[in-house]
């Protein structure tokens, strides 16, 4: 059992959000659903790619902010494109690979190429890649590669 679990507060969309999130990542699933005495969903335990979360229908008192986000390490531009399209549907794009989904939860959809290029041994290349990223909403790997190749 995972020692620390991320607990997400929703108004009344916990089950809907958990179902949506588990549809995005292979190997994900809904676990336990607990109900309030009157029958409505109280919490939903779910796993995304092996990481456990709990979603609560706690009411409208608290909203998500960018102070917390879910970071997704993407292997390819295709994975970035698919997740970006699905998560921004009903949500909103932000800068540098960040977005808010339809429930207001912030995500970072980041291709591994970005971290590889920034973490390289040449500071000038890293700086060019960072500058390219700063001008992007959804991260485009080809744009990063082009920036890295400039001299």
CSV table of N, CA and C in Angstrom, one decimal:
chain,number,residue,atom,x,y,z
A,1,UNK,N,0.8,-1.2,0.0
A,1,UNK,CA,0.0,0.0,0.0
A,1,UNK,C,0.9,1.3,0.0
A,2,UNK,N,0.5,2.2,-0.8
A,2,UNK,CA,1.2,3.5,-0.9
A,2,UNK,C,1.0,4.2,0.4
A,3,UNK,N,2.1,4.8,1.0
A,3,UNK,CA,2.1,5.5,2.2
A,3,UNK,C,1.4,6.8,2.1
A,4,UNK,N,1.7,7.6,1.1
A,4,UNK,CA,1.1,8.9,0.9
A,4,UNK,C,0.3,8.9,-0.4
A,5,UNK,N,-1.0,9.4,-0.2
A,5,UNK,CA,-1.9,9.4,-1.3
A,5,UNK,C,-2.4,10.8,-1.6
A,6,UNK,N,-2.4,11.3,-2.8
A,6,UNK,CA,-2.9,12.6,-3.2
A,6,UNK,C,-4.5,12.5,-3.0
A,7,UNK,N,-5.0,13.5,-2.3
A,7,UNK,CA,-6.4,13.6,-2.0
A,7,UNK,C,-7.0,14.8,-2.8
A,8,UNK,N,-7.9,14.6,-3.6
A,8,UNK,CA,-8.4,15.7,-4.5
A,8,UNK,C,-9.9,16.1,-4.1
A,9,UNK,N,-10.1,17.3,-3.8
A,9,UNK,CA,-11.4,17.8,-3.4
A,9,UNK,C,-12.2,18.3,-4.6
A,10,UNK,N,-13.3,17.8,-4.9
A,10,UNK,CA,-14.2,18.2,-5.9
A,10,UNK,C,-15.5,18.7,-5.3
A,11,UNK,N,-16.3,19.4,-6.0
A,11,UNK,CA,-17.6,19.9,-5.6
A,11,UNK,C,-18.5,18.6,-5.5
A,12,UNK,N,-18.8,18.1,-6.7
A,12,UNK,CA,-19.7,16.9,-6.8
A,12,UNK,C,-19.3,16.0,-7.9
A,13,UNK,N,-18.1,16.2,-8.5
A,13,UNK,CA,-17.7,15.5,-9.7
A,13,UNK,C,-16.7,14.4,-9.5
A,14,UNK,N,-16.5,14.0,-8.3
A,14,UNK,CA,-15.4,13.0,-8.0
A,14,UNK,C,-15.4,11.8,-8.8
A,15,UNK,N,-16.6,11.1,-8.9
A,15,UNK,CA,-16.7,9.9,-9.7
A,15,UNK,C,-16.5,10.1,-11.2
A,16,UNK,N,-17.1,11.2,-11.7
A,16,UNK,CA,-17.0,11.6,-13.1
A,16,UNK,C,-15.5,11.8,-13.4
A,17,UNK,N,-14.8,12.6,-12.5
A,17,UNK,CA,-13.4,12.9,-12.8
A,17,UNK,C,-12.5,11.7,-12.7
A,18,UNK,N,-12.8,10.9,-11.7
A,18,UNK,CA,-11.9,9.6,-11.6
A,18,UNK,C,-12.1,8.7,-12.8
A,19,UNK,N,-13.4,8.6,-13.3
A,19,UNK,CA,-13.6,7.8,-14.5
A,19,UNK,C,-12.9,8.4,-15.7
A,20,UNK,N,-13.0,9.8,-15.9
A,20,UNK,CA,-12.3,10.4,-17.0
A,20,UNK,C,-10.8,10.2,-16.9
A,21,UNK,N,-10.2,10.5,-15.7
A,21,UNK,CA,-8.7,10.3,-15.5
A,21,UNK,C,-8.3,8.9,-15.8
A,22,UNK,N,-9.0,7.9,-15.3
A,22,UNK,CA,-8.6,6.5,-15.6
A,22,UNK,C,-8.7,6.1,-17.0
A,23,UNK,N,-9.5,6.9,-17.8
A,23,UNK,CA,-9.6,6.6,-19.2
A,23,UNK,C,-8.4,7.1,-20.0
A,24,UNK,N,-7.6,7.9,-19.4
A,24,UNK,CA,-6.5,8.6,-20.1
A,24,UNK,C,-5.2,7.8,-20.0
A,25,UNK,N,-5.0,6.9,-19.0
A,25,UNK,CA,-3.7,6.3,-18.8
A,25,UNK,C,-3.9,4.8,-18.7
A,26,UNK,N,-3.1,4.1,-19.5
A,26,UNK,CA,-3.1,2.6,-19.5
A,26,UNK,C,-2.8,2.1,-18.1
A,27,UNK,N,-3.4,1.0,-17.7
A,27,UNK,CA,-3.2,0.4,-16.4
A,27,UNK,C,-3.8,1.1,-15.3
A,28,UNK,N,-4.7,2.0,-15.5
A,28,UNK,CA,-5.4,2.8,-14.5
A,28,UNK,C,-6.8,2.1,-14.2
A,29,UNK,N,-7.3,2.4,-13.0
A,29,UNK,CA,-8.6,1.8,-12.6
A,29,UNK,C,-9.2,2.5,-11.5
A,30,UNK,N,-10.5,2.3,-11.4
A,30,UNK,CA,-11.3,2.8,-10.2
A,30,UNK,C,-11.2,1.7,-9.2
A,31,UNK,N,-11.0,2.1,-8.0
A,31,UNK,CA,-11.0,1.1,-6.8
A,31,UNK,C,-12.3,1.2,-6.0
A,32,UNK,N,-12.2,1.7,-4.8
A,32,UNK,CA,-13.3,1.7,-3.9
A,32,UNK,C,-14.1,3.0,-4.1
A,33,UNK,N,-15.4,2.9,-4.0
A,33,UNK,CA,-16.3,4.0,-4.0
A,33,UNK,C,-17.1,4.0,-2.6
A,34,UNK,N,-16.9,5.0,-1.8
A,34,UNK,CA,-17.7,5.1,-0.6
A,34,UNK,C,-18.8,6.1,-0.7
A,35,UNK,N,-19.9,5.9,-0.1
A,35,UNK,CA,-21.1,6.7,-0.2
A,35,UNK,C,-21.5,7.4,1.1
A,36,UNK,N,-22.1,8.6,0.9
A,36,UNK,CA,-22.7,9.3,2.0
A,36,UNK,C,-23.9,8.5,2.5
A,37,UNK,N,-24.4,8.6,3.7
A,37,UNK,CA,-25.6,7.9,4.1
A,37,UNK,C,-26.8,8.0,3.2
A,38,UNK,N,-26.9,9.2,2.6
A,38,UNK,CA,-28.1,9.4,1.7
A,38,UNK,C,-27.9,8.8,0.3
A,39,UNK,N,-26.7,8.2,0.1
A,39,UNK,CA,-26.4,7.4,-1.1
A,39,UNK,C,-25.5,8.0,-2.2
A,40,UNK,N,-25.3,9.3,-2.1
A,40,UNK,CA,-24.4,10.0,-3.0
A,40,UNK,C,-22.9,9.6,-2.8
A,41,UNK,N,-22.1,9.7,-3.8
A,41,UNK,CA,-20.7,9.3,-3.7
A,41,UNK,C,-20.0,10.3,-2.8
A,42,UNK,N,-19.3,9.8,-1.8
A,42,UNK,CA,-18.4,10.6,-1.0
A,42,UNK,C,-17.0,10.6,-1.5
A,43,UNK,N,-16.4,9.4,-1.6
A,43,UNK,CA,-15.0,9.3,-2.1
A,43,UNK,C,-14.9,8.2,-3.1
A,44,UNK,N,-13.9,8.4,-4.0
A,44,UNK,CA,-13.6,7.4,-5.0
A,44,UNK,C,-12.1,7.3,-5.0
A,45,UNK,N,-11.6,6.0,-4.7
A,45,UNK,CA,-10.2,5.7,-4.8
A,45,UNK,C,-9.9,5.2,-6.2
A,46,UNK,N,-8.9,5.7,-6.8
A,46,UNK,CA,-8.5,5.3,-8.2
A,46,UNK,C,-7.0,5.3,-8.3
A,47,UNK,N,-6.5,4.6,-9.3
A,47,UNK,CA,-5.1,4.6,-9.7
A,47,UNK,C,-4.9,5.1,-11.1
A,48,UNK,N,-3.9,5.9,-11.2
A,48,UNK,CA,-3.4,6.4,-12.5
A,48,UNK,C,-2.0,5.9,-12.7
A,49,UNK,N,-1.8,5.0,-13.6
A,49,UNK,CA,-0.5,4.4,-13.9
A,49,UNK,C,0.2,4.0,-12.7
A,50,UNK,N,-0.5,3.3,-11.8
A,50,UNK,CA,0.1,2.8,-10.6
A,50,UNK,C,0.1,3.7,-9.4
A,51,UNK,N,-0.2,5.0,-9.6
A,51,UNK,CA,-0.3,6.0,-8.5
A,51,UNK,C,-1.7,6.1,-7.9
A,52,UNK,N,-1.9,5.9,-6.6
A,52,UNK,CA,-3.2,6.0,-6.0
A,52,UNK,C,-3.6,7.4,-5.7
A,53,UNK,N,-4.9,7.7,-5.9
A,53,UNK,CA,-5.5,9.0,-5.6
A,53,UNK,C,-6.8,8.7,-4.9
A,54,UNK,N,-7.3,9.7,-4.2
A,54,UNK,CA,-8.7,9.7,-3.6
A,54,UNK,C,-9.3,11.0,-4.0
A,55,UNK,N,-10.5,10.9,-4.6
A,55,UNK,CA,-11.3,12.0,-5.0
A,55,UNK,C,-12.5,12.1,-4.0
A,56,UNK,N,-12.8,13.3,-3.5
A,56,UNK,CA,-13.8,13.6,-2.5
A,56,UNK,C,-14.8,14.5,-3.1
A,57,UNK,N,-16.1,14.2,-3.0
A,57,UNK,CA,-17.2,15.2,-3.2
A,57,UNK,C,-17.4,15.9,-2.0
A,58,UNK,N,-16.7,17.1,-1.8
A,58,UNK,CA,-16.7,17.8,-0.6
A,58,UNK,C,-17.5,19.1,-0.6
A,59,UNK,N,-18.1,19.4,-1.8
A,59,UNK,CA,-18.8,20.7,-1.9
A,59,UNK,C,-18.0,21.8,-2.5
A,60,UNK,N,-18.6,22.9,-2.7
A,60,UNK,CA,-18.0,24.0,-3.5
A,60,UNK,C,-17.1,24.9,-2.7
A,61,UNK,N,-16.8,24.6,-1.5
A,61,UNK,CA,-16.0,25.5,-0.6
A,61,UNK,C,-14.6,25.7,-1.1
A,62,UNK,N,-14.0,24.7,-1.7
A,62,UNK,CA,-12.6,24.8,-2.1
A,62,UNK,C,-12.4,24.5,-3.6
A,63,UNK,N,-11.5,25.3,-4.2
A,63,UNK,CA,-11.2,25.1,-5.6
A,63,UNK,C,-9.7,24.7,-5.8
A,64,UNK,N,-9.4,24.1,-6.9
A,64,UNK,CA,-8.0,23.8,-7.2
A,64,UNK,C,-7.3,25.1,-7.6
A,65,UNK,N,-6.0,25.2,-7.4
A,65,UNK,CA,-5.2,26.3,-7.9
A,65,UNK,C,-4.0,25.7,-8.5
A,66,UNK,N,-3.2,26.5,-9.2
A,66,UNK,CA,-2.0,26.1,-9.8
A,66,UNK,C,-0.9,25.7,-8.8
A,67,UNK,N,-1.2,26.0,-7.5
A,67,UNK,CA,-0.2,25.7,-6.5
A,67,UNK,C,0.1,24.2,-6.4
A,68,UNK,N,-0.8,23.4,-7.0
A,68,UNK,CA,-0.5,21.9,-7.1
A,68,UNK,C,-0.9,21.5,-8.5
A,69,UNK,N,-0.1,20.6,-9.1
A,69,UNK,CA,-0.4,20.1,-10.5
A,69,UNK,C,0.1,18.7,-10.5
A,70,UNK,N,-0.5,18.0,-11.5
A,70,UNK,CA,-0.1,16.6,-11.8
A,70,UNK,C,0.9,16.7,-13.0
A,71,UNK,N,2.1,16.2,-12.8
A,71,UNK,CA,3.1,16.2,-13.9
A,71,UNK,C,3.1,14.9,-14.6
A,72,UNK,N,3.0,14.9,-15.9
A,72,UNK,CA,3.0,13.7,-16.7
A,72,UNK,C,4.2,13.7,-17.6
A,73,UNK,N,5.1,12.7,-17.4
A,73,UNK,CA,6.3,12.5,-18.2
A,73,UNK,C,5.9,11.7,-19.5
A,74,UNK,N,5.9,12.4,-20.6
A,74,UNK,CA,5.4,11.8,-21.9
A,74,UNK,C,6.6,11.3,-22.7
A,75,UNK,N,6.4,10.1,-23.3
A,75,UNK,CA,7.5,9.5,-24.1
A,75,UNK,C,7.6,10.1,-25.5
A,76,UNK,N,6.5,10.7,-26.0
A,76,UNK,CA,6.5,11.1,-27.4
A,76,UNK,C,5.6,12.3,-27.6
A,77,UNK,N,5.7,13.0,-28.7
A,77,UNK,CA,4.9,14.1,-29.1
A,77,UNK,C,3.4,13.6,-29.2
A,78,UNK,N,3.2,12.4,-29.7
A,78,UNK,CA,1.9,11.8,-29.9
A,78,UNK,C,1.2,11.7,-28.5
A,79,UNK,N,1.9,11.3,-27.5
A,79,UNK,CA,1.4,11.2,-26.2
A,79,UNK,C,1.0,12.6,-25.7
A,80,UNK,N,1.9,13.5,-25.9
A,80,UNK,CA,1.6,14.9,-25.5
A,80,UNK,C,0.4,15.4,-26.2
A,81,UNK,N,0.3,15.2,-27.5
A,81,UNK,CA,-0.9,15.7,-28.3
A,81,UNK,C,-2.2,15.1,-27.8
A,82,UNK,N,-2.2,13.8,-27.5
A,82,UNK,CA,-3.4,13.1,-27.1
A,82,UNK,C,-3.9,13.6,-25.7
A,83,UNK,N,-2.9,13.6,-24.8
A,83,UNK,CA,-3.3,14.0,-23.4
A,83,UNK,C,-3.7,15.5,-23.4
A,84,UNK,N,-3.0,16.3,-24.2
A,84,UNK,CA,-3.3,17.8,-24.2
A,84,UNK,C,-4.7,18.0,-24.8
A,85,UNK,N,-5.1,17.3,-25.9
A,85,UNK,CA,-6.4,17.4,-26.5
A,85,UNK,C,-7.5,17.0,-25.5
A,86,UNK,N,-7.3,15.9,-24.9
A,86,UNK,CA,-8.3,15.3,-24.0
A,86,UNK,C,-8.5,16.2,-22.7
A,87,UNK,N,-7.4,16.6,-22.1
A,87,UNK,CA,-7.4,17.3,-20.9
A,87,UNK,C,-7.9,18.8,-21.1
A,88,UNK,N,-7.6,19.4,-22.2
A,88,UNK,CA,-8.0,20.8,-22.4
A,88,UNK,C,-9.5,20.8,-22.9
A,89,UNK,N,-10.1,19.7,-23.3
A,89,UNK,CA,-11.5,19.7,-23.7
A,89,UNK,C,-12.3,20.1,-22.5
A,90,UNK,N,-12.9,21.3,-22.6
A,90,UNK,CA,-13.7,21.9,-21.5
A,90,UNK,C,-12.8,22.5,-20.4
A,91,UNK,N,-11.5,22.5,-20.6
A,91,UNK,CA,-10.5,23.2,-19.7
A,91,UNK,C,-9.9,24.4,-20.4
A,92,UNK,N,-8.6,24.6,-20.0
A,92,UNK,CA,-8.0,25.8,-20.6
A,92,UNK,C,-6.5,25.5,-20.7
A,93,UNK,N,-5.9,26.0,-21.8
A,93,UNK,CA,-4.4,26.0,-22.0
A,93,UNK,C,-3.8,27.0,-21.1
A,94,UNK,N,-2.5,26.8,-20.7
A,94,UNK,CA,-1.7,27.8,-20.1
A,94,UNK,C,-0.4,27.8,-20.8
A,95,UNK,N,0.7,28.1,-20.1
A,95,UNK,CA,2.0,28.3,-20.7
A,95,UNK,C,2.9,27.1,-20.4
A,96,UNK,N,3.9,26.8,-21.2
A,96,UNK,CA,5.0,25.9,-20.8
A,96,UNK,C,4.5,24.5,-20.5
A,97,UNK,N,3.5,24.0,-21.2
A,97,UNK,CA,3.1,22.6,-21.0
A,97,UNK,C,2.0,22.5,-19.8
A,98,UNK,N,1.6,23.6,-19.3
A,98,UNK,CA,0.6,23.6,-18.2
A,98,UNK,C,-0.8,23.8,-18.8
A,99,UNK,N,-1.8,23.1,-18.1
A,99,UNK,CA,-3.2,23.3,-18.5
A,99,UNK,C,-4.0,23.1,-17.3
A,100,UNK,N,-5.3,23.5,-17.4
A,100,UNK,CA,-6.3,23.1,-16.4
A,100,UNK,C,-7.3,22.3,-17.1
A,101,UNK,N,-7.7,21.2,-16.5
A,101,UNK,CA,-8.8,20.4,-17.1
A,101,UNK,C,-10.2,20.9,-16.7
A,102,UNK,N,-11.2,20.3,-17.2
A,102,UNK,CA,-12.6,20.7,-17.0
A,102,UNK,C,-13.0,20.8,-15.6
A,103,UNK,N,-12.3,20.2,-14.7
A,103,UNK,CA,-12.6,20.2,-13.2
A,103,UNK,C,-11.7,21.3,-12.5
A,104,UNK,N,-10.8,21.9,-13.2
A,104,UNK,CA,-10.0,23.0,-12.6
A,104,UNK,C,-8.6,22.5,-12.1
A,105,UNK,N,-8.4,21.2,-12.3
A,105,UNK,CA,-7.1,20.6,-11.8
A,105,UNK,C,-6.0,20.9,-12.8
A,106,UNK,N,-4.9,21.4,-12.3
A,106,UNK,CA,-3.7,21.7,-13.2
A,106,UNK,C,-2.9,20.5,-13.5
A,107,UNK,N,-2.4,20.4,-14.7
A,107,UNK,CA,-1.6,19.3,-15.2
A,107,UNK,C,-0.4,20.0,-15.9
A,108,UNK,N,0.8,19.3,-15.9
A,108,UNK,CA,1.9,19.6,-16.7
A,108,UNK,C,2.1,18.4,-17.6
A,109,UNK,N,2.0,18.6,-18.9
A,109,UNK,CA,2.1,17.6,-19.9
A,109,UNK,C,3.5,17.8,-20.6
A,110,UNK,N,4.5,17.0,-20.2
A,110,UNK,CA,5.8,17.4,-20.6
A,110,UNK,C,6.5,16.2,-21.3
A,111,UNK,N,7.0,16.5,-22.5
A,111,UNK,CA,7.7,15.4,-23.2
A,111,UNK,C,9.1,15.2,-22.6
A,112,UNK,N,9.5,14.0,-22.5
A,112,UNK,CA,10.8,13.6,-22.0
A,112,UNK,C,11.9,14.4,-22.7
A,113,UNK,N,11.7,14.6,-24.0
A,113,UNK,CA,12.7,15.4,-24.7
A,113,UNK,C,13.1,16.7,-24.1
A,114,UNK,N,12.1,17.4,-23.5
A,114,UNK,CA,12.4,18.7,-22.9
A,114,UNK,C,13.4,18.5,-21.7
A,115,UNK,N,13.1,17.6,-20.8
A,115,UNK,CA,14.0,17.4,-19.7
A,115,UNK,C,15.4,16.9,-20.2
A,116,UNK,N,15.4,16.0,-21.2
A,116,UNK,CA,16.7,15.6,-21.7
A,116,UNK,C,17.5,16.7,-22.3
A,117,UNK,N,16.8,17.6,-23.1
A,117,UNK,CA,17.5,18.7,-23.7
A,117,UNK,C,18.0,19.7,-22.7
A,118,UNK,N,17.2,20.0,-21.7
A,118,UNK,CA,17.6,21.0,-20.7
A,118,UNK,C,18.7,20.5,-19.8
A,119,UNK,N,18.6,19.2,-19.6
A,119,UNK,CA,19.6,18.6,-18.7
A,119,UNK,C,20.9,18.2,-19.4
A,120,UNK,N,21.1,18.6,-20.6
A,120,UNK,CA,22.3,18.3,-21.4
A,120,UNK,C,23.5,19.0,-20.8
A,121,UNK,N,24.7,18.7,-21.3
A,121,UNK,CA,25.9,19.3,-20.8
A,121,UNK,C,26.3,20.7,-21.3
A,122,UNK,N,25.6,21.1,-22.4
A,122,UNK,CA,25.9,22.4,-23.0
A,122,UNK,C,24.9,23.5,-22.5
A,123,UNK,N,25.3,24.4,-21.6
A,123,UNK,CA,24.4,25.5,-21.1
A,123,UNK,C,23.8,26.3,-22.2
A,124,UNK,N,24.5,26.6,-23.2
A,124,UNK,CA,23.9,27.4,-24.3
A,124,UNK,C,22.7,26.7,-25.0
A,125,UNK,N,22.9,25.4,-25.2
A,125,UNK,CA,21.8,24.6,-25.8
A,125,UNK,C,20.6,24.6,-24.8
A,126,UNK,N,20.9,24.4,-23.5
A,126,UNK,CA,19.8,24.4,-22.5
A,126,UNK,C,19.1,25.7,-22.5
A,127,UNK,N,19.8,26.8,-22.6
A,127,UNK,CA,19.2,28.1,-22.6
A,127,UNK,C,18.3,28.3,-23.8
A,128,UNK,N,18.7,27.9,-25.0
A,128,UNK,CA,17.9,28.0,-26.2
A,128,UNK,C,16.6,27.2,-26.1
A,129,UNK,N,16.8,26.0,-25.5
A,129,UNK,CA,15.6,25.1,-25.4
A,129,UNK,C,14.6,25.7,-24.4
A,130,UNK,N,15.1,26.3,-23.3
A,130,UNK,CA,14.2,26.9,-22.3
A,130,UNK,C,13.5,28.1,-22.9
A,131,UNK,N,14.2,28.9,-23.7
A,131,UNK,CA,13.6,30.1,-24.4
A,131,UNK,C,12.5,29.6,-25.3
A,132,UNK,N,12.8,28.5,-26.1
A,132,UNK,CA,11.7,28.0,-27.0
A,132,UNK,C,10.5,27.5,-26.2
A,133,UNK,N,10.7,26.8,-25.1
A,133,UNK,CA,9.6,26.4,-24.2
A,133,UNK,C,8.8,27.5,-23.7
A,134,UNK,N,9.5,28.6,-23.3
A,134,UNK,CA,8.7,29.7,-22.7
A,134,UNK,C,7.7,30.3,-23.7
A,135,UNK,N,8.0,30.1,-25.0
A,135,UNK,CA,7.0,30.7,-26.0
A,135,UNK,C,5.9,29.7,-26.4
A,136,UNK,N,5.9,28.6,-25.7
A,136,UNK,CA,4.9,27.5,-26.1
A,136,UNK,C,3.8,27.4,-25.1
A,137,UNK,N,2.6,27.0,-25.5
A,137,UNK,CA,1.6,26.5,-24.6
A,137,UNK,C,1.8,25.0,-24.5
A,138,UNK,N,1.3,24.3,-25.5
A,138,UNK,CA,1.6,22.8,-25.5
A,138,UNK,C,3.0,22.7,-26.0
A,139,UNK,N,3.8,21.8,-25.4
A,139,UNK,CA,5.2,21.7,-25.8
A,139,UNK,C,5.3,20.9,-27.1
A,140,UNK,N,6.0,21.5,-28.0
A,140,UNK,CA,6.3,20.8,-29.3
A,140,UNK,C,7.7,20.4,-29.4
A,141,UNK,N,7.9,19.1,-29.4
A,141,UNK,CA,9.3,18.5,-29.4
A,141,UNK,C,10.1,19.1,-30.6
A,142,UNK,N,9.5,19.2,-31.8
A,142,UNK,CA,10.3,19.6,-32.9
A,142,UNK,C,10.8,21.1,-32.7
A,143,UNK,N,10.0,21.9,-32.1
A,143,UNK,CA,10.5,23.3,-31.8
A,143,UNK,C,11.6,23.3,-30.8
A,144,UNK,N,11.6,22.3,-29.9
A,144,UNK,CA,12.7,22.2,-28.9
A,144,UNK,C,14.0,21.7,-29.6
A,145,UNK,N,13.8,20.7,-30.5
A,145,UNK,CA,14.9,20.2,-31.3
A,145,UNK,C,15.5,21.3,-32.2
A,146,UNK,N,14.7,22.0,-32.8
A,146,UNK,CA,15.2,23.1,-33.6
A,146,UNK,C,16.0,24.1,-32.8
A,147,UNK,N,15.4,24.5,-31.7
A,147,UNK,CA,16.2,25.4,-30.8
A,147,UNK,C,17.5,24.9,-30.3
A,148,UNK,N,17.5,23.6,-30.0
A,148,UNK,CA,18.8,22.9,-29.6
A,148,UNK,C,19.8,22.9,-30.7
A,149,UNK,N,19.4,22.8,-32.0
A,149,UNK,CA,20.3,22.7,-33.1
A,149,UNK,C,20.9,24.0,-33.5
A,150,UNK,N,20.2,25.1,-33.1
A,150,UNK,CA,20.7,26.4,-33.5
A,150,UNK,C,22.1,26.7,-32.9
A,151,UNK,N,22.9,27.4,-33.6
A,151,UNK,CA,24.2,27.8,-33.0
A,151,UNK,C,24.4,29.3,-33.0
